mmCIF file of C-alpha atoms in Angstrom:
data_model
loop_
_atom_site.group_PDB
_atom_site.id
_atom_site.type_symbol
_atom_site.label_atom_id
_atom_site.label_comp_id
_atom_site.label_asym_id
_atom_site.label_seq_id
_atom_site.Cartn_x
_atom_site.Cartn_y
_atom_site.Cartn_z
ATOM 1 C CA MET Q 4 -9.497 -12.962 -8.273
ATOM 2 C CA GLY Q 5 -9.101 -12.855 -12.015
ATOM 3 C CA GLY Q 6 -5.747 -11.198 -11.892
ATOM 4 C CA LEU Q 7 -4.367 -14.431 -10.452
ATOM 5 C CA THR Q 8 -4.550 -15.955 -13.920
ATOM 6 C CA VAL Q 9 -2.109 -13.309 -15.025
ATOM 7 C CA LEU Q 10 0.046 -13.732 -11.925
ATOM 8 C CA HIS Q 11 0.247 -17.463 -12.775
ATOM 9 C CA GLU Q 12 1.976 -16.656 -16.109
ATOM 10 C CA CYS Q 13 4.180 -14.132 -14.453
ATOM 11 C CA LEU Q 14 5.381 -16.682 -11.913
ATOM 12 C CA VAL Q 15 6.178 -19.093 -14.717
ATOM 13 C CA THR Q 16 7.900 -16.540 -16.879
ATOM 14 C CA LEU Q 17 9.733 -14.707 -14.051
ATOM 15 C CA PRO Q 18 10.475 -17.380 -11.381
ATOM 16 C CA HIS Q 19 13.344 -15.348 -10.055
ATOM 17 C CA GLU Q 20 11.242 -12.240 -9.290
ATOM 18 C CA ASP Q 21 9.317 -11.453 -6.106
ATOM 19 C CA PHE Q 22 5.600 -10.693 -6.490
ATOM 20 C CA LEU Q 23 3.193 -8.770 -4.208
ATOM 21 C CA TYR Q 24 -0.387 -9.308 -5.235
ATOM 22 C CA LEU Q 25 -3.307 -7.187 -3.944
ATOM 23 C CA GLY Q 26 -6.842 -8.262 -4.663
ATOM 24 C CA ASP Q 27 -9.612 -5.777 -3.980
ATOM 25 C CA GLY Q 28 -12.103 -8.327 -2.647
ATOM 26 C CA ALA Q 29 -14.069 -5.811 -0.630
ATOM 27 C CA ARG Q 30 -15.148 -3.770 -3.720
ATOM 28 C CA LEU Q 31 -15.649 -6.446 -6.375
ATOM 29 C CA PRO Q 32 -16.907 -6.761 -9.067
ATOM 30 C CA TYR Q 33 -15.383 -3.802 -10.916
ATOM 31 C CA GLY Q 34 -17.144 -4.483 -14.195
ATOM 32 C CA PRO Q 35 -20.524 -2.826 -13.422
ATOM 33 C CA ARG Q 36 -18.912 0.283 -11.774
ATOM 34 C CA PRO Q 37 -18.445 3.713 -13.476
ATOM 35 C CA LEU Q 38 -15.079 4.130 -15.067
ATOM 36 C CA GLU Q 39 -14.258 7.077 -12.844
ATOM 37 C CA GLU Q 40 -14.791 5.033 -9.677
ATOM 38 C CA ILE Q 41 -12.653 2.141 -11.029
ATOM 39 C CA ARG Q 42 -9.961 4.709 -11.826
ATOM 40 C CA ARG Q 43 -9.976 5.931 -8.258
ATOM 41 C CA PHE Q 44 -9.807 2.358 -6.859
ATOM 42 C CA ALA Q 45 -6.886 1.536 -9.205
ATOM 43 C CA GLY Q 46 -5.090 4.740 -8.116
ATOM 44 C CA GLU Q 47 -5.406 3.800 -4.462
ATOM 45 C CA ILE Q 48 -4.139 0.255 -4.990
ATOM 46 C CA ALA Q 49 -1.187 1.316 -7.245
ATOM 47 C CA SER Q 50 -0.143 4.087 -4.807
ATOM 48 C CA TYR Q 51 -0.247 1.531 -1.954
ATOM 49 C CA LEU Q 52 1.927 -0.951 -3.900
ATOM 50 C CA GLU Q 53 4.350 1.808 -4.847
ATOM 51 C CA GLY Q 54 4.648 2.557 -1.179
ATOM 52 C CA GLN Q 55 5.535 -1.014 -0.499
ATOM 53 C CA GLY Q 56 8.649 -0.521 -2.649
ATOM 54 C CA VAL Q 57 7.651 -2.482 -5.769
ATOM 55 C CA LYS Q 58 9.645 -1.797 -9.005
ATOM 56 C CA LEU Q 59 6.902 -2.585 -11.565
ATOM 57 C CA ILE Q 60 3.085 -2.708 -11.384
ATOM 58 C CA VAL Q 61 0.964 -4.940 -13.580
ATOM 59 C CA ALA Q 62 -2.678 -3.870 -13.733
ATOM 60 C CA ALA Q 63 -3.914 -7.499 -13.964
ATOM 61 C CA CYS Q 64 -7.558 -6.498 -14.513
ATOM 62 C CA ASN Q 65 -9.116 -5.524 -17.845
ATOM 63 C CA SER Q 66 -11.555 -3.080 -16.345
ATOM 64 C CA ALA Q 67 -8.840 -1.327 -14.333
ATOM 65 C CA THR Q 68 -6.538 -1.233 -17.317
ATOM 66 C CA ALA Q 69 -9.256 0.235 -19.520
ATOM 67 C CA ALA Q 70 -10.200 2.886 -16.932
ATOM 68 C CA ALA Q 71 -6.860 3.800 -15.405
ATOM 69 C CA LEU Q 72 -3.718 2.694 -17.194
ATOM 70 C CA ALA Q 73 -2.811 6.079 -18.755
ATOM 71 C CA ASP Q 74 -3.557 7.787 -15.458
ATOM 72 C CA LEU Q 75 -1.432 5.469 -13.451
ATOM 73 C CA GLN Q 76 1.442 5.776 -15.884
ATOM 74 C CA ARG Q 77 1.370 9.543 -15.491
ATOM 75 C CA ARG Q 78 1.097 9.534 -11.722
ATOM 76 C CA LEU Q 79 3.470 6.859 -10.597
ATOM 77 C CA SER Q 80 7.316 6.820 -10.576
ATOM 78 C CA VAL Q 81 7.431 3.058 -11.323
ATOM 79 C CA PRO Q 82 6.517 1.469 -14.709
ATOM 80 C CA VAL Q 83 2.921 0.289 -15.100
ATOM 81 C CA ILE Q 84 1.735 -2.155 -17.727
ATOM 82 C CA GLY Q 85 -1.776 -3.481 -18.436
ATOM 83 C CA VAL Q 86 -3.482 -6.442 -20.114
ATOM 84 C CA LEU Q 87 -5.354 -4.787 -23.085
ATOM 85 C CA ALA Q 88 -2.697 -3.903 -25.531
ATOM 86 C CA PRO Q 89 -1.131 -7.441 -25.684
ATOM 87 C CA GLU Q 90 -4.570 -8.889 -26.379
ATOM 88 C CA ALA Q 91 -5.427 -6.369 -29.071
ATOM 89 C CA HIS Q 92 -2.088 -7.084 -30.734
ATOM 90 C CA ALA Q 93 -2.594 -10.879 -30.592
ATOM 91 C CA ALA Q 94 -6.103 -10.566 -31.934
ATOM 92 C CA VAL Q 95 -5.028 -8.547 -34.999
ATOM 93 C CA LEU Q 96 -2.334 -11.068 -35.715
ATOM 94 C CA ALA Q 97 -4.759 -14.010 -35.304
ATOM 95 C CA THR Q 98 -7.812 -12.777 -37.318
ATOM 96 C CA ARG Q 99 -8.126 -13.903 -40.907
ATOM 97 C CA ASN Q 100 -11.303 -12.009 -41.845
ATOM 98 C CA ARG Q 101 -10.612 -8.931 -39.750
ATOM 99 C CA ARG Q 102 -13.775 -9.407 -37.699
ATOM 100 C CA ILE Q 103 -12.811 -9.616 -33.983
ATOM 101 C CA GLY Q 104 -15.235 -10.298 -31.127
ATOM 102 C CA LEU Q 105 -14.829 -9.059 -27.616
ATOM 103 C CA LEU Q 106 -16.328 -10.521 -24.461
ATOM 104 C CA ALA Q 107 -15.735 -8.274 -21.532
ATOM 105 C CA THR Q 108 -17.189 -6.484 -18.497
ATOM 106 C CA GLU Q 109 -19.542 -3.497 -18.923
ATOM 107 C CA ALA Q 110 -16.764 -1.093 -17.819
ATOM 108 C CA THR Q 111 -14.268 -2.491 -20.345
ATOM 109 C CA VAL Q 112 -16.768 -2.330 -23.227
ATOM 110 C CA ALA Q 113 -17.865 1.175 -22.215
ATOM 111 C CA SER Q 114 -14.266 2.451 -22.253
ATOM 112 C CA ARG Q 115 -13.941 1.577 -25.989
ATOM 113 C CA ARG Q 116 -10.213 0.931 -25.443
ATOM 114 C CA TYR Q 117 -10.147 -2.287 -27.353
ATOM 115 C CA PRO Q 118 -11.510 -0.829 -30.617
ATOM 116 C CA GLU Q 119 -9.080 2.045 -30.274
ATOM 117 C CA LEU Q 120 -6.147 -0.282 -29.783
ATOM 118 C CA VAL Q 121 -7.219 -2.564 -32.664
ATOM 119 C CA ALA Q 122 -7.732 0.364 -34.985
ATOM 120 C CA ALA Q 123 -4.228 1.664 -34.148
ATOM 121 C CA LEU Q 124 -2.862 -1.662 -35.477
ATOM 122 C CA ASP Q 125 -5.368 -2.306 -38.327
ATOM 123 C CA ALA Q 126 -7.795 0.518 -39.178
ATOM 124 C CA GLY Q 127 -9.769 -1.866 -41.323
ATOM 125 C CA ALA Q 128 -10.450 -4.479 -38.585
ATOM 126 C CA GLU Q 129 -13.899 -4.522 -36.972
ATOM 127 C CA VAL Q 130 -14.501 -5.127 -33.270
ATOM 128 C CA VAL Q 131 -17.849 -6.492 -32.126
ATOM 129 C CA ALA Q 132 -18.111 -6.016 -28.356
ATOM 130 C CA VAL Q 133 -20.510 -7.754 -25.938
ATOM 131 C CA ALA Q 134 -20.721 -6.940 -22.288
ATOM 132 C CA CYS Q 135 -21.132 -10.078 -20.108
ATOM 133 C CA PRO Q 136 -22.295 -8.927 -16.604
ATOM 134 C CA ARG Q 137 -23.408 -12.437 -15.577
ATOM 135 C CA LEU Q 138 -20.108 -14.222 -16.183
ATOM 136 C CA VAL Q 139 -17.933 -13.093 -13.327
ATOM 137 C CA PRO Q 140 -20.450 -13.901 -10.584
ATOM 138 C CA LEU Q 141 -21.002 -17.357 -12.114
ATOM 139 C CA ILE Q 142 -17.361 -18.088 -12.481
ATOM 140 C CA GLU Q 143 -16.805 -17.174 -8.849
ATOM 141 C CA GLY Q 144 -19.863 -19.313 -7.882
ATOM 142 C CA ASP Q 145 -19.969 -22.853 -6.480
ATOM 143 C CA ASP Q 146 -20.902 -24.473 -9.800
ATOM 144 C CA VAL Q 147 -18.452 -22.958 -12.337
ATOM 145 C CA PHE Q 148 -19.277 -25.526 -15.039
ATOM 146 C CA GLY Q 149 -23.000 -25.596 -14.402
ATOM 147 C CA GLU Q 150 -25.752 -25.245 -16.998
ATOM 148 C CA GLU Q 151 -26.501 -21.634 -15.988
ATOM 149 C CA LEU Q 152 -23.036 -20.580 -16.969
ATOM 150 C CA THR Q 153 -23.127 -22.526 -20.216
ATOM 151 C CA GLU Q 154 -26.416 -20.863 -21.130
ATOM 152 C CA ALA Q 155 -24.974 -17.368 -20.336
ATOM 153 C CA VAL Q 156 -21.988 -18.163 -22.588
ATOM 154 C CA ARG Q 157 -24.351 -19.141 -25.423
ATOM 155 C CA GLU Q 158 -26.323 -15.961 -24.984
ATOM 156 C CA TYR Q 159 -23.243 -13.725 -25.047
ATOM 157 C CA ALA Q 160 -21.607 -15.615 -27.874
ATOM 158 C CA ALA Q 161 -24.694 -15.449 -30.183
ATOM 159 C CA PRO Q 162 -24.189 -11.825 -31.525
ATOM 160 C CA LEU Q 163 -20.498 -12.574 -32.179
ATOM 161 C CA LYS Q 164 -21.338 -15.754 -34.110
ATOM 162 C CA ASP Q 165 -23.986 -13.826 -36.088
ATOM 163 C CA ALA Q 166 -21.331 -11.180 -36.938
ATOM 164 C CA GLY Q 167 -19.051 -13.922 -38.322
ATOM 165 C CA VAL Q 168 -16.056 -13.181 -36.122
ATOM 166 C CA ASP Q 169 -13.122 -15.565 -36.438
ATOM 167 C CA THR Q 170 -11.249 -14.307 -33.339
ATOM 168 C CA VAL Q 171 -12.586 -13.499 -29.866
ATOM 169 C CA ILE Q 172 -10.760 -11.573 -27.181
ATOM 170 C CA LEU Q 173 -11.456 -12.886 -23.687
ATOM 171 C CA GLY Q 174 -11.532 -9.374 -22.253
ATOM 172 C CA CYS Q 175 -11.684 -10.313 -18.562
ATOM 173 C CA THR Q 176 -9.057 -12.186 -16.502
ATOM 174 C CA HIS Q 177 -11.804 -14.500 -15.182
ATOM 175 C CA TYR Q 178 -12.703 -15.875 -18.546
ATOM 176 C CA PRO Q 179 -9.715 -18.250 -19.110
ATOM 177 C CA LEU Q 180 -11.224 -20.530 -16.399
ATOM 178 C CA ILE Q 181 -14.070 -21.279 -18.645
ATOM 179 C CA LYS Q 182 -12.066 -21.456 -21.927
ATOM 180 C CA PRO Q 183 -13.233 -25.052 -22.603
ATOM 181 C CA ILE Q 184 -16.917 -23.994 -22.489
ATOM 182 C CA LEU Q 185 -16.193 -20.959 -24.686
ATOM 183 C CA GLN Q 186 -14.281 -23.038 -27.237
ATOM 184 C CA ARG Q 187 -17.154 -25.550 -27.346
ATOM 185 C CA VAL Q 188 -19.698 -22.799 -27.996
ATOM 186 C CA PHE Q 189 -17.663 -21.021 -30.686
ATOM 187 C CA GLY Q 190 -16.097 -24.083 -32.284
ATOM 188 C CA ARG Q 191 -12.481 -24.714 -33.294
ATOM 189 C CA GLY Q 192 -12.732 -22.293 -36.208
ATOM 190 C CA VAL Q 193 -12.744 -19.340 -33.842
ATOM 191 C CA THR Q 194 -9.505 -18.304 -32.128
ATOM 192 C CA LEU Q 195 -9.799 -17.364 -28.478
ATOM 193 C CA VAL Q 196 -7.304 -14.689 -27.402
ATOM 194 C CA PHE Q 197 -6.184 -14.243 -23.748
ATOM 195 C CA SER Q 198 -2.682 -12.971 -23.491
ATOM 196 C CA ALA Q 199 -1.524 -13.474 -19.924
ATOM 197 C CA GLU Q 200 1.649 -14.923 -21.489
ATOM 198 C CA GLU Q 201 2.043 -11.773 -23.547
ATOM 199 C CA THR Q 202 1.615 -9.576 -20.501
ATOM 200 C CA ALA Q 203 4.201 -11.674 -18.572
ATOM 201 C CA ARG Q 204 6.550 -11.313 -21.518
ATOM 202 C CA GLU Q 205 6.042 -7.516 -21.502
ATOM 203 C CA ALA Q 206 6.775 -7.452 -17.791
ATOM 204 C CA ALA Q 207 10.014 -9.363 -18.364
ATOM 205 C CA GLU Q 208 11.050 -7.081 -21.277
ATOM 206 C CA THR Q 209 10.318 -3.994 -19.211
ATOM 207 C CA LEU Q 210 12.466 -5.151 -16.257
ATOM 208 C CA ALA Q 211 15.308 -6.089 -18.641
ATOM 209 C CA ARG Q 212 15.112 -2.821 -20.564
ATOM 210 C CA LYS Q 213 15.308 -0.819 -17.363
ATOM 211 C CA SER Q 214 17.975 -3.175 -15.890
ATOM 212 C CA ILE Q 215 15.978 -3.759 -12.728
ATOM 213 C CA GLU Q 216 15.419 -7.517 -13.060
ATOM 214 C CA ASN Q 217 16.578 -9.918 -10.322
ATOM 215 C CA ASP Q 218 19.366 -12.469 -10.748
ATOM 216 C CA VAL Q 219 17.955 -15.413 -12.691
ATOM 217 C CA GLY Q 220 19.721 -17.842 -10.428
ATOM 218 C CA ARG Q 221 17.453 -17.048 -7.437
ATOM 219 C CA GLU Q 222 14.084 -18.260 -6.584
ATOM 220 C CA GLY Q 223 11.451 -15.579 -6.112
ATOM 221 C CA THR Q 224 8.689 -15.294 -3.513
ATOM 222 C CA TYR Q 225 5.019 -14.362 -3.798
ATOM 223 C CA ARG Q 226 2.848 -12.684 -1.133
ATOM 224 C CA PHE Q 227 -0.889 -12.000 -1.182
ATOM 225 C CA LEU Q 228 -2.955 -9.116 0.133
ATOM 226 C CA THR Q 229 -6.692 -8.711 0.024
ATOM 227 C CA THR Q 230 -9.180 -6.122 1.108
ATOM 228 C CA GLY Q 231 -11.745 -8.884 1.480
ATOM 229 C CA ASP Q 232 -11.900 -12.077 3.548
ATOM 230 C CA PRO Q 233 -8.419 -13.727 3.571
ATOM 231 C CA GLU Q 234 -9.790 -17.275 3.946
ATOM 232 C CA LEU Q 235 -12.178 -16.784 1.018
ATOM 233 C CA PHE Q 236 -9.251 -15.422 -0.994
ATOM 234 C CA ARG Q 237 -7.173 -18.424 -0.131
ATOM 235 C CA GLU Q 238 -9.853 -20.915 -1.031
ATOM 236 C CA MET Q 239 -11.048 -19.372 -4.295
ATOM 237 C CA GLY Q 240 -7.652 -18.038 -5.266
ATOM 238 C CA ARG Q 241 -6.271 -21.532 -5.720
ATOM 239 C CA ARG Q 242 -8.772 -22.080 -8.496
ATOM 240 C CA PHE Q 243 -7.485 -19.090 -10.321
ATOM 241 C CA LEU Q 244 -3.765 -19.342 -9.550
ATOM 242 C CA GLN Q 245 -3.553 -23.146 -9.871
ATOM 243 C CA LEU Q 246 -0.919 -23.008 -7.111
ATOM 244 C CA PRO Q 247 -1.097 -23.138 -3.315
ATOM 245 C CA ILE Q 248 -1.918 -19.999 -1.426
ATOM 246 C CA ASP Q 249 -0.793 -20.541 2.122
ATOM 247 C CA VAL Q 250 -1.427 -17.087 3.595
ATOM 248 C CA ALA Q 251 -3.396 -14.025 2.576
ATOM 249 C CA GLU Q 252 -3.022 -10.876 4.565
ATOM 250 C CA HIS Q 253 -5.897 -8.420 5.142
ATOM 251 C CA VAL Q 254 -5.569 -4.739 4.076
ATOM 252 C CA GLU Q 255 -8.147 -2.168 5.179
ATOM 253 C CA ILE Q 256 -9.678 0.029 2.525
ATOM 254 C CA ALA Q 257 -8.690 2.996 4.721
ATOM 255 C CA ALA Q 258 -5.073 2.093 4.308
ATOM 256 C CA LEU Q 259 -5.465 2.349 0.537
ATOM 257 C CA GLU Q 260 -7.386 5.588 0.678
ATOM 258 C CA ALA Q 261 -4.702 7.105 2.990
ATOM 259 C CA VAL Q 262 -1.928 6.848 0.402
ATOM 260 C CA ALA Q 263 -3.911 7.789 -2.706
#
């Protein structure tokens, strides 16, 4: 579901392009899974999308990007971009004291990709990472702004506040939905970084650089696939996409495994 927050920015930035979104509802959440398993799932999905004739793939999931981006870029014939590098870049630009916090899934934290990306941009910057296993289930729950979620945010924010970070990367595509809670807990003195806009801009620049963009005068389409329950995807997906989802088509896991 979280990737829909990235899709929203892509639809706004690239209204003339056609989008095919595949959400792996049958195997969520990815965050607690081993990196090798996430890498396999991402490979199956990307190979399936490539078989559908797409010209660019956006890995709109931090865990999948952390686990699989380099592997996907080596294996596929179409360009593949992820969501980590734009956030690392934005965080390095935003921080004033060079202490950067990271809230993310267990898999993303375990990959250590964010510290590597930040160090490549500023070797003197420090990244304090906190895994947040409770957040995704709570955000996808019935009471997204309930007290339990607020308490979880306070718990995960505490070590970052103790470390004196002035910038926090929201390292999961679910987290923008609770940005008001996060900002309230951290205060206005802390910059929250979530770069769906940067990712959409990178997609636009990649299409233009390779001369494979659509005519800007047309109106693009978007289509949704899910390995989970299509009705659940439609209902919950609207919360993340902030646009109507009229139809979601079901894809069997076996169909993904067959093309990997």
